């Protein structure tokens, strides 16, 4: 069949999906990092972790941009001509904003101290 | 940033409606001051944004035709719905991260270390020395020096509770299996109230405590008096001796009074109960009458609590033991 | 040919000539609802939807009465109207009933009622599943509510935190009733969500591509996705707590390596998306009502679609903001704080899209009742959203958390964001289900009483909370000065009740349920549910070329009613609707739909009875009800996938559509894929529990030497892979018309699947591990238990498929049963392999680190 497959929604959702992956990664990484003080200094320490998490953010943003770029000529055609690309673009931009916002804290806030 | 006295103005304006003993809007400590500052900033900004949005909505319905056309356009949607919120929230995020970082800064070593354990439904309080050894135990009451950092270790061996003294700081949960640490830094002497802030069962509503902030020398005096064991009653005082006798028979299994044979740990330590600010975890004022009332009828006052009603004691025994406990200053 | 070119609309109407006499009567006869006592066997979405919304409204009223009792107790300090025991049950039931028995069912009910008509379909794709889901919810919910009359209502709060709700501190049945009762109601909600998603994706009218779908449909699609991913977390949490209470598996007991925070994470991973699951459909209704009342299409449709999708994803990152006071590391908290701010951007987009649409309105005034409730929604919800941003700021939340400030916030967003839109929806869509619309005059009274009452009741609570009053307290002392604030709140609550009472009077006076003779398109709205009504939905299924077909396609209503579009009758002799492509909305095949029947109702009775009697530990009666449920489900499934012996049917415009579909384009395959997603989410939640416990209690994790020897997991992996291979072989055989292979491969494969689980359990047992030992052991056996549950389900399905093969009900072109079974089968095998890798590989890997 030449009909567009439902799988087209995957690249369409690349922004939110990548945001989710980034979120899981940073949350799990910090959770494990803080739960294992014995490992600190072995492969990552508090100072380095800020760089690691920021690098993860840059990578996530790059993935979102890359997927959007590759997909730009492959959206299904619709009567509302820009529907798929525009919505995908808006989702990607919002996801990038969310990734930036959730990476900012690594530069301000101590990793493991609690209130 | 402004100290807590800055908030006296709006606090006074609002305090016509309620007392300030357990209020987050009357900050008397560093952390509470920072929380209150955040609250006021956001309240003012939030109110302004709310009024703005309602005004735009009203204009969208009732406004002149040209204005309505502008409000219906894409530019307005993008500016008001995306650009403005992104700008405001970015600012707020950075501001809030700064406040949180300031609250967590713990440069000076603590002057006092206290371990508070949540029970059902009262507070077990232990003062520790610098090595973590217990200096003494008390219950339902904390006294700390003003203008000095105090470290609290919060724990529970039953259900989840939460330690909250709104005048001094935000709350922190007491979770079984974890020890949570918080720092208090009171800036004003006075008497405040705290209350459990995590639903912990039948009498969660009645799990309060007193916290008194004292000037340095007063605090040291209190600390020393708490470390002393209970003074025995004089030979001339028959009623007190009878009271102590009743206490050792009826109460020693669950309660402790240092300096006597009573060493029970199930219930609150009563070594200096006479000097406490309240009874029953903040429920009753502390006098002979309420002491007797609690002993005889705690199940009426706080139904379901861990202490059975001792209504089988005779009136004379009850009065004697109440006087004895009042004498434990 | 470039993929995705939309087919052009038909140049001529599919049926330009007048329809034969009697065709419409025949259609209506086939869709007629059962009468008399058989009425409860109804499966048509119009009737199920009405029953559903009525039941949800009943729970709203019941939970509201509980709140009035609570407010009476709190009106004055030191009140002794209601003791602590009853009060703690009241607030637990108020929250539980409102969240689980009113809010989610109400929005699901509106979708069941409205979506098929809005999409141009005749019914939802699995009508018997709708019936089953409804009756399970209704029976289970009513029995659950009645627990308050016999003192058995749960009293641990709607969020049921252990250790308070563990058997040590809540020994009585009350907590079990919550766990089992709510647990299975969630299953009902998931079933509904899967059905809605398949309906939205595959049964839209031809031409209704995704960019022309009504916003409410987009929202319910996002809703279904969120339910599929989020609800499993609470199902896992309730299962683990019930295992701890009943069998002593120490997931949440700190002294055995468990952690109370595990429950909080699992609960709020569900709990936060839950409130967006509740809010988004209400926002969707607002997005339908405003354009209709305004006479203007929604401004910013694409941005609103973006906002819906973004909200549904971002809401999964917020759960930690319910745990800001638990002592979790500050950076972890900050991630949630940042995400909580991010989620308000899409919400703001929707708000301004609505305001823009209102500004563009040519005909909004005089304001009618639906618009009044919508304006009330704006006021209350925007205020609630702003206090939401406040509590997302950690230093502020440390004061506001667990105080009346949060009670104020949550009611502002839930009542403002869901109840007010729901009442707007009642007034707006009443002409769709009733002979008469509701009264404008009474509607105004209801609105103003509710609006003023709500603000009087809940605004003071912002102050009450910051003045120091915590939540969930049955009384408070006089000395804090909270008495006046509480009294004002109580007065407000009773004002709300007065408003709801006026609404009920309006309902009694004007609601005359009717599907065929409804009041019609009173609002001159543009979407398809306002086509001339009938029991079968639209008389014919239109070609859609706009987002507001009734506005942009002239003469559409008349043409549809005259049968000039697709499927004007019942060509198969039974109920049917069109299945179209998910992206391009081109007709693909005709879906034959079942009519009324007893099995779904009886299966629901069986399911409800099984879970509720299990709570009461009445094992034999529970087992009997369980048998009833399974028997009825098998009876119902036996009738599915009818023989493909009909020729393709002419639906109009020269289109001949097959009456069945085999393979990955079939609607039942899509439902199965979604079910597999649910299972995967359950598995991920359990994996999370295992890994989380490892971070908090590494001391109970075994050293690699204590683990079962490697040959054991290797053997069980081989069995898993082998069973999958057998299932695949059976399927291949069927494709070539050979049933014999299948009849041996399936049962044998099922045995291997079971053996793999048994081997794993045995290996752990022989290694000395007992489930009650500590949290690690409990997590291990829970994972094995999940695998076992799926293995049993697959075994049932494989035996069922084999039985169908023997009965001649399986063939190369009649294989939905086998396809669905093998899908779940392969998933189960993969889950087993991943589970084995984690159980045997993870401790070895971390033991070496």
PDB file of C-alpha atoms in Angstrom, chain C residues 566-737:
ATOM      1  CA  UNK C 566     -21.352   6.435   1.941  1.00  0.00           C
ATOM      2  CA  UNK C 567     -22.974   3.458   3.623  1.00  0.00           C
ATOM      3  CA  UNK C 568     -26.552   4.728   3.682  1.00  0.00           C
ATOM      4  CA  UNK C 569     -27.905   1.393   4.818  1.00  0.00           C
ATOM      5  CA  UNK C 570     -26.841  -1.874   6.394  1.00  0.00           C
ATOM      6  CA  UNK C 571     -25.455  -3.858   3.461  1.00  0.00           C
ATOM      7  CA  UNK C 572     -24.159  -6.722   5.588  1.00  0.00           C
ATOM      8  CA  UNK C 573     -27.518  -7.214   7.272  1.00  0.00           C
ATOM      9  CA  UNK C 574     -26.006  -6.160  10.546  1.00  0.00           C
ATOM     10  CA  UNK C 575     -24.410  -3.145  12.177  1.00  0.00           C
ATOM     11  CA  UNK C 576     -21.358  -1.772  10.451  1.00  0.00           C
ATOM     12  CA  UNK C 577     -19.168   1.288  10.111  1.00  0.00           C
ATOM     13  CA  UNK C 578     -16.305   2.381   7.863  1.00  0.00           C
ATOM     14  CA  UNK C 579     -12.679   1.835   8.727  1.00  0.00           C
ATOM     15  CA  UNK C 580     -10.378   4.422   7.180  1.00  0.00           C
ATOM     16  CA  UNK C 581      -6.643   5.041   7.096  1.00  0.00           C
ATOM     17  CA  UNK C 582      -5.134   6.714  10.122  1.00  0.00           C
ATOM     18  CA  UNK C 583      -3.254   9.416   8.238  1.00  0.00           C
ATOM     19  CA  UNK C 584      -5.091   9.800   4.959  1.00  0.00           C
ATOM     20  CA  UNK C 585      -8.636   8.842   6.029  1.00  0.00           C
ATOM     21  CA  UNK C 586      -9.294   6.773   2.910  1.00  0.00           C
ATOM     22  CA  UNK C 587     -11.918   4.040   3.292  1.00  0.00           C
ATOM     23  CA  UNK C 588     -10.257   0.644   3.764  1.00  0.00           C
ATOM     24  CA  UNK C 589     -12.865  -1.868   4.871  1.00  0.00           C
ATOM     25  CA  UNK C 590     -16.211  -2.294   6.502  1.00  0.00           C
ATOM     26  CA  UNK C 591     -16.175  -3.099  10.199  1.00  0.00           C
ATOM     27  CA  UNK C 592     -18.976  -5.425  11.230  1.00  0.00           C
ATOM     28  CA  UNK C 593     -20.172  -4.401  14.663  1.00  0.00           C
ATOM     29  CA  UNK C 594     -21.975  -6.576  17.206  1.00  0.00           C
ATOM     30  CA  UNK C 595     -25.413  -5.840  18.570  1.00  0.00           C
ATOM     31  CA  UNK C 596     -26.673  -6.041  22.143  1.00  0.00           C
ATOM     32  CA  UNK C 597     -25.769  -9.052  24.229  1.00  0.00           C
ATOM     33  CA  UNK C 598     -25.522 -10.459  27.733  1.00  0.00           C
ATOM     34  CA  UNK C 599     -21.905 -11.645  27.884  1.00  0.00           C
ATOM     35  CA  UNK C 600     -20.297  -8.223  28.463  1.00  0.00           C
ATOM     36  CA  UNK C 601     -22.746  -7.344  31.247  1.00  0.00           C
ATOM     37  CA  UNK C 602     -22.338 -10.696  32.961  1.00  0.00           C
ATOM     38  CA  UNK C 603     -18.582 -10.574  32.513  1.00  0.00           C
ATOM     39  CA  UNK C 604     -18.594  -7.182  34.247  1.00  0.00           C
ATOM     40  CA  UNK C 605     -20.668  -8.582  37.102  1.00  0.00           C
ATOM     41  CA  UNK C 606     -18.206 -11.451  37.349  1.00  0.00           C
ATOM     42  CA  UNK C 607     -15.165  -9.180  37.339  1.00  0.00           C
ATOM     43  CA  UNK C 608     -16.585  -6.795  39.917  1.00  0.00           C
ATOM     44  CA  UNK C 609     -17.713  -9.648  42.110  1.00  0.00           C
ATOM     45  CA  UNK C 610     -14.346 -11.374  41.852  1.00  0.00           C
ATOM     46  CA  UNK C 611     -12.332  -8.352  42.990  1.00  0.00           C
ATOM     47  CA  UNK C 612     -14.741  -7.206  45.681  1.00  0.00           C
ATOM     48  CA  UNK C 613     -15.184 -10.663  47.216  1.00  0.00           C
ATOM     49  CA  UNK C 614     -11.431 -11.166  47.100  1.00  0.00           C
ATOM     50  CA  UNK C 615     -11.129  -8.029  49.213  1.00  0.00           C
ATOM     51  CA  UNK C 616     -13.443  -9.573  51.745  1.00  0.00           C
ATOM     52  CA  UNK C 617     -11.326 -12.718  51.648  1.00  0.00           C
ATOM     53  CA  UNK C 618     -14.333 -14.769  50.606  1.00  0.00           C
ATOM     54  CA  UNK C 619     -12.302 -17.007  48.367  1.00  0.00           C
ATOM     55  CA  UNK C 620     -14.872 -19.500  47.112  1.00  0.00           C
ATOM     56  CA  UNK C 621     -17.503 -16.968  46.075  1.00  0.00           C
ATOM     57  CA  UNK C 622     -14.744 -14.862  44.525  1.00  0.00           C
ATOM     58  CA  UNK C 623     -13.564 -17.827  42.508  1.00  0.00           C
ATOM     59  CA  UNK C 624     -17.100 -18.494  41.295  1.00  0.00           C
ATOM     60  CA  UNK C 625     -17.480 -14.919  40.104  1.00  0.00           C
ATOM     61  CA  UNK C 626     -14.077 -15.165  38.465  1.00  0.00           C
ATOM     62  CA  UNK C 627     -15.194 -18.243  36.584  1.00  0.00           C
ATOM     63  CA  UNK C 628     -18.315 -16.405  35.480  1.00  0.00           C
ATOM     64  CA  UNK C 629     -16.228 -13.526  34.191  1.00  0.00           C
ATOM     65  CA  UNK C 630     -13.857 -15.764  32.265  1.00  0.00           C
ATOM     66  CA  UNK C 631     -16.662 -17.879  30.846  1.00  0.00           C
ATOM     67  CA  UNK C 632     -18.558 -14.831  29.645  1.00  0.00           C
ATOM     68  CA  UNK C 633     -15.436 -13.296  28.136  1.00  0.00           C
ATOM     69  CA  UNK C 634     -14.694 -16.512  26.270  1.00  0.00           C
ATOM     70  CA  UNK C 635     -18.310 -16.668  25.084  1.00  0.00           C
ATOM     71  CA  UNK C 636     -18.060 -13.134  23.817  1.00  0.00           C
ATOM     72  CA  UNK C 637     -14.697 -13.665  22.136  1.00  0.00           C
ATOM     73  CA  UNK C 638     -15.889 -16.864  20.495  1.00  0.00           C
ATOM     74  CA  UNK C 639     -18.274 -14.722  18.432  1.00  0.00           C
ATOM     75  CA  UNK C 640     -15.589 -12.346  17.207  1.00  0.00           C
ATOM     76  CA  UNK C 641     -13.746 -12.565  13.905  1.00  0.00           C
ATOM     77  CA  UNK C 642     -16.669 -13.909  11.870  1.00  0.00           C
ATOM     78  CA  UNK C 643     -16.083 -15.978   8.755  1.00  0.00           C
ATOM     79  CA  UNK C 644     -14.891 -13.859   5.783  1.00  0.00           C
ATOM     80  CA  UNK C 645     -17.506 -15.370   3.511  1.00  0.00           C
ATOM     81  CA  UNK C 646     -19.128 -12.163   2.350  1.00  0.00           C
ATOM     82  CA  UNK C 647     -18.262 -10.533  -0.902  1.00  0.00           C
ATOM     83  CA  UNK C 648     -16.973  -6.987  -0.804  1.00  0.00           C
ATOM     84  CA  UNK C 649     -19.768  -4.512  -0.323  1.00  0.00           C
ATOM     85  CA  UNK C 650     -20.666  -1.466  -2.361  1.00  0.00           C
ATOM     86  CA  UNK C 651     -20.643   1.535  -0.052  1.00  0.00           C
ATOM     87  CA  UNK C 652     -21.178   4.127  -2.730  1.00  0.00           C
ATOM     88  CA  UNK C 653     -19.249   6.112  -5.314  1.00  0.00           C
ATOM     89  CA  UNK C 654     -18.003   2.915  -6.913  1.00  0.00           C
ATOM     90  CA  UNK C 655     -16.172   1.884  -3.769  1.00  0.00           C
ATOM     91  CA  UNK C 656     -16.316  -1.821  -2.983  1.00  0.00           C
ATOM     92  CA  UNK C 657     -14.932  -2.545   0.449  1.00  0.00           C
ATOM     93  CA  UNK C 658     -14.064  -5.889   1.977  1.00  0.00           C
ATOM     94  CA  UNK C 659     -15.972  -6.732   5.141  1.00  0.00           C
ATOM     95  CA  UNK C 660     -12.990  -7.926   7.056  1.00  0.00           C
ATOM     96  CA  UNK C 661      -9.320  -7.207   7.356  1.00  0.00           C
ATOM     97  CA  UNK C 662      -6.416  -9.487   8.086  1.00  0.00           C
ATOM     98  CA  UNK C 663      -3.015  -8.516   9.355  1.00  0.00           C
ATOM     99  CA  UNK C 664      -1.478  -5.348  10.681  1.00  0.00           C
ATOM    100  CA  UNK C 665      -4.096  -3.040   9.173  1.00  0.00           C
ATOM    101  CA  UNK C 666      -6.902  -4.582  11.190  1.00  0.00           C
ATOM    102  CA  UNK C 667      -8.466  -2.556  13.990  1.00  0.00           C
ATOM    103  CA  UNK C 668      -8.177  -5.447  16.391  1.00  0.00           C
ATOM    104  CA  UNK C 669      -4.429  -5.670  15.725  1.00  0.00           C
ATOM    105  CA  UNK C 670      -4.109  -1.987  16.561  1.00  0.00           C
ATOM    106  CA  UNK C 671      -5.988  -2.517  19.829  1.00  0.00           C
ATOM    107  CA  UNK C 672      -3.655  -5.413  20.608  1.00  0.00           C
ATOM    108  CA  UNK C 673      -0.616  -3.228  19.930  1.00  0.00           C
ATOM    109  CA  UNK C 674      -1.950  -0.724  22.435  1.00  0.00           C
ATOM    110  CA  UNK C 675      -2.567  -3.486  24.945  1.00  0.00           C
ATOM    111  CA  UNK C 676       1.045  -4.546  24.489  1.00  0.00           C
ATOM    112  CA  UNK C 677       2.046  -0.935  25.198  1.00  0.00           C
ATOM    113  CA  UNK C 678       0.101  -1.161  28.456  1.00  0.00           C
ATOM    114  CA  UNK C 679       1.935  -4.369  29.350  1.00  0.00           C
ATOM    115  CA  UNK C 680       5.249  -2.758  28.499  1.00  0.00           C
ATOM    116  CA  UNK C 681       4.409   0.181  30.734  1.00  0.00           C
ATOM    117  CA  UNK C 682       3.573  -2.199  33.567  1.00  0.00           C
ATOM    118  CA  UNK C 683       6.886  -3.956  33.054  1.00  0.00           C
ATOM    119  CA  UNK C 684       8.794  -0.652  32.997  1.00  0.00           C
ATOM    120  CA  UNK C 685       7.108   0.419  36.247  1.00  0.00           C
ATOM    121  CA  UNK C 686       8.168  -2.821  37.881  1.00  0.00           C
ATOM    122  CA  UNK C 687      11.708  -2.460  36.520  1.00  0.00           C
ATOM    123  CA  UNK C 688      11.738   1.024  37.955  1.00  0.00           C
ATOM    124  CA  UNK C 689      10.714  -0.409  41.327  1.00  0.00           C
ATOM    125  CA  UNK C 690      13.574  -2.932  41.157  1.00  0.00           C
ATOM    126  CA  UNK C 691      16.173  -0.326  40.190  1.00  0.00           C
ATOM    127  CA  UNK C 692      14.882   2.252  42.666  1.00  0.00           C
ATOM    128  CA  UNK C 693      15.088  -0.211  45.529  1.00  0.00           C
ATOM    129  CA  UNK C 694      18.643  -0.973  44.432  1.00  0.00           C
ATOM    130  CA  UNK C 695      19.554   2.706  44.754  1.00  0.00           C
ATOM    131  CA  UNK C 696      18.092   3.020  48.245  1.00  0.00           C
ATOM    132  CA  UNK C 697      18.857  -0.392  49.747  1.00  0.00           C
ATOM    133  CA  UNK C 698      21.955  -1.847  48.127  1.00  0.00           C
ATOM    134  CA  UNK C 699      22.695  -3.842  51.254  1.00  0.00           C
ATOM    135  CA  UNK C 700      19.931  -6.334  50.478  1.00  0.00           C
ATOM    136  CA  UNK C 701      21.191  -6.921  46.945  1.00  0.00           C
ATOM    137  CA  UNK C 702      22.994 -10.243  46.580  1.00  0.00           C
ATOM    138  CA  UNK C 703      26.647 -10.673  45.841  1.00  0.00           C
ATOM    139  CA  UNK C 704      27.136 -12.335  42.440  1.00  0.00           C
ATOM    140  CA  UNK C 705      28.144 -15.558  44.184  1.00  0.00           C
ATOM    141  CA  UNK C 706      24.719 -15.837  45.836  1.00  0.00           C
ATOM    142  CA  UNK C 707      22.856 -15.736  42.537  1.00  0.00           C
ATOM    143  CA  UNK C 708      21.500 -18.739  40.709  1.00  0.00           C
ATOM    144  CA  UNK C 709      24.060 -20.314  38.412  1.00  0.00           C
ATOM    145  CA  UNK C 710      24.136 -19.110  34.818  1.00  0.00           C
ATOM    146  CA  UNK C 711      22.777 -22.311  33.196  1.00  0.00           C
ATOM    147  CA  UNK C 712      19.385 -21.650  34.780  1.00  0.00           C
ATOM    148  CA  UNK C 713      18.625 -18.308  33.127  1.00  0.00           C
ATOM    149  CA  UNK C 714      20.149 -19.626  29.927  1.00  0.00           C
ATOM    150  CA  UNK C 715      17.750 -22.545  29.938  1.00  0.00           C
ATOM    151  CA  UNK C 716      14.745 -20.369  30.610  1.00  0.00           C
ATOM    152  CA  UNK C 717      15.828 -17.978  27.847  1.00  0.00           C
ATOM    153  CA  UNK C 718      16.019 -20.851  25.412  1.00  0.00           C
ATOM    154  CA  UNK C 719      12.530 -21.919  26.418  1.00  0.00           C
ATOM    155  CA  UNK C 720      11.247 -18.377  25.890  1.00  0.00           C
ATOM    156  CA  UNK C 721      12.827 -18.044  22.463  1.00  0.00           C
ATOM    157  CA  UNK C 722      11.676 -21.513  21.540  1.00  0.00           C
ATOM    158  CA  UNK C 723       8.092 -20.836  22.480  1.00  0.00           C
ATOM    159  CA  UNK C 724       8.162 -17.707  20.357  1.00  0.00           C
ATOM    160  CA  UNK C 725       9.539 -19.725  17.456  1.00  0.00           C
ATOM    161  CA  UNK C 726       6.752 -22.259  17.813  1.00  0.00           C
ATOM    162  CA  UNK C 727       4.141 -19.514  17.783  1.00  0.00           C
ATOM    163  CA  UNK C 728       5.703 -18.080  14.667  1.00  0.00           C
ATOM    164  CA  UNK C 729       5.782 -21.509  13.051  1.00  0.00           C
ATOM    165  CA  UNK C 730       2.117 -22.028  13.813  1.00  0.00           C
ATOM    166  CA  UNK C 731       1.312 -18.736  12.159  1.00  0.00           C
ATOM    167  CA  UNK C 732       3.341 -19.561   9.099  1.00  0.00           C
ATOM    168  CA  UNK C 733       1.597 -22.858   8.790  1.00  0.00           C
ATOM    169  CA  UNK C 734      -1.761 -21.165   8.869  1.00  0.00           C
ATOM    170  CA  UNK C 735      -0.707 -18.783   6.145  1.00  0.00           C
ATOM    171  CA  UNK C 736      -0.197 -21.824   3.937  1.00  0.00           C
ATOM    172  CA  UNK C 737      -3.521 -23.275   5.004  1.00  0.00           C
TER     173      UNK C 737
END
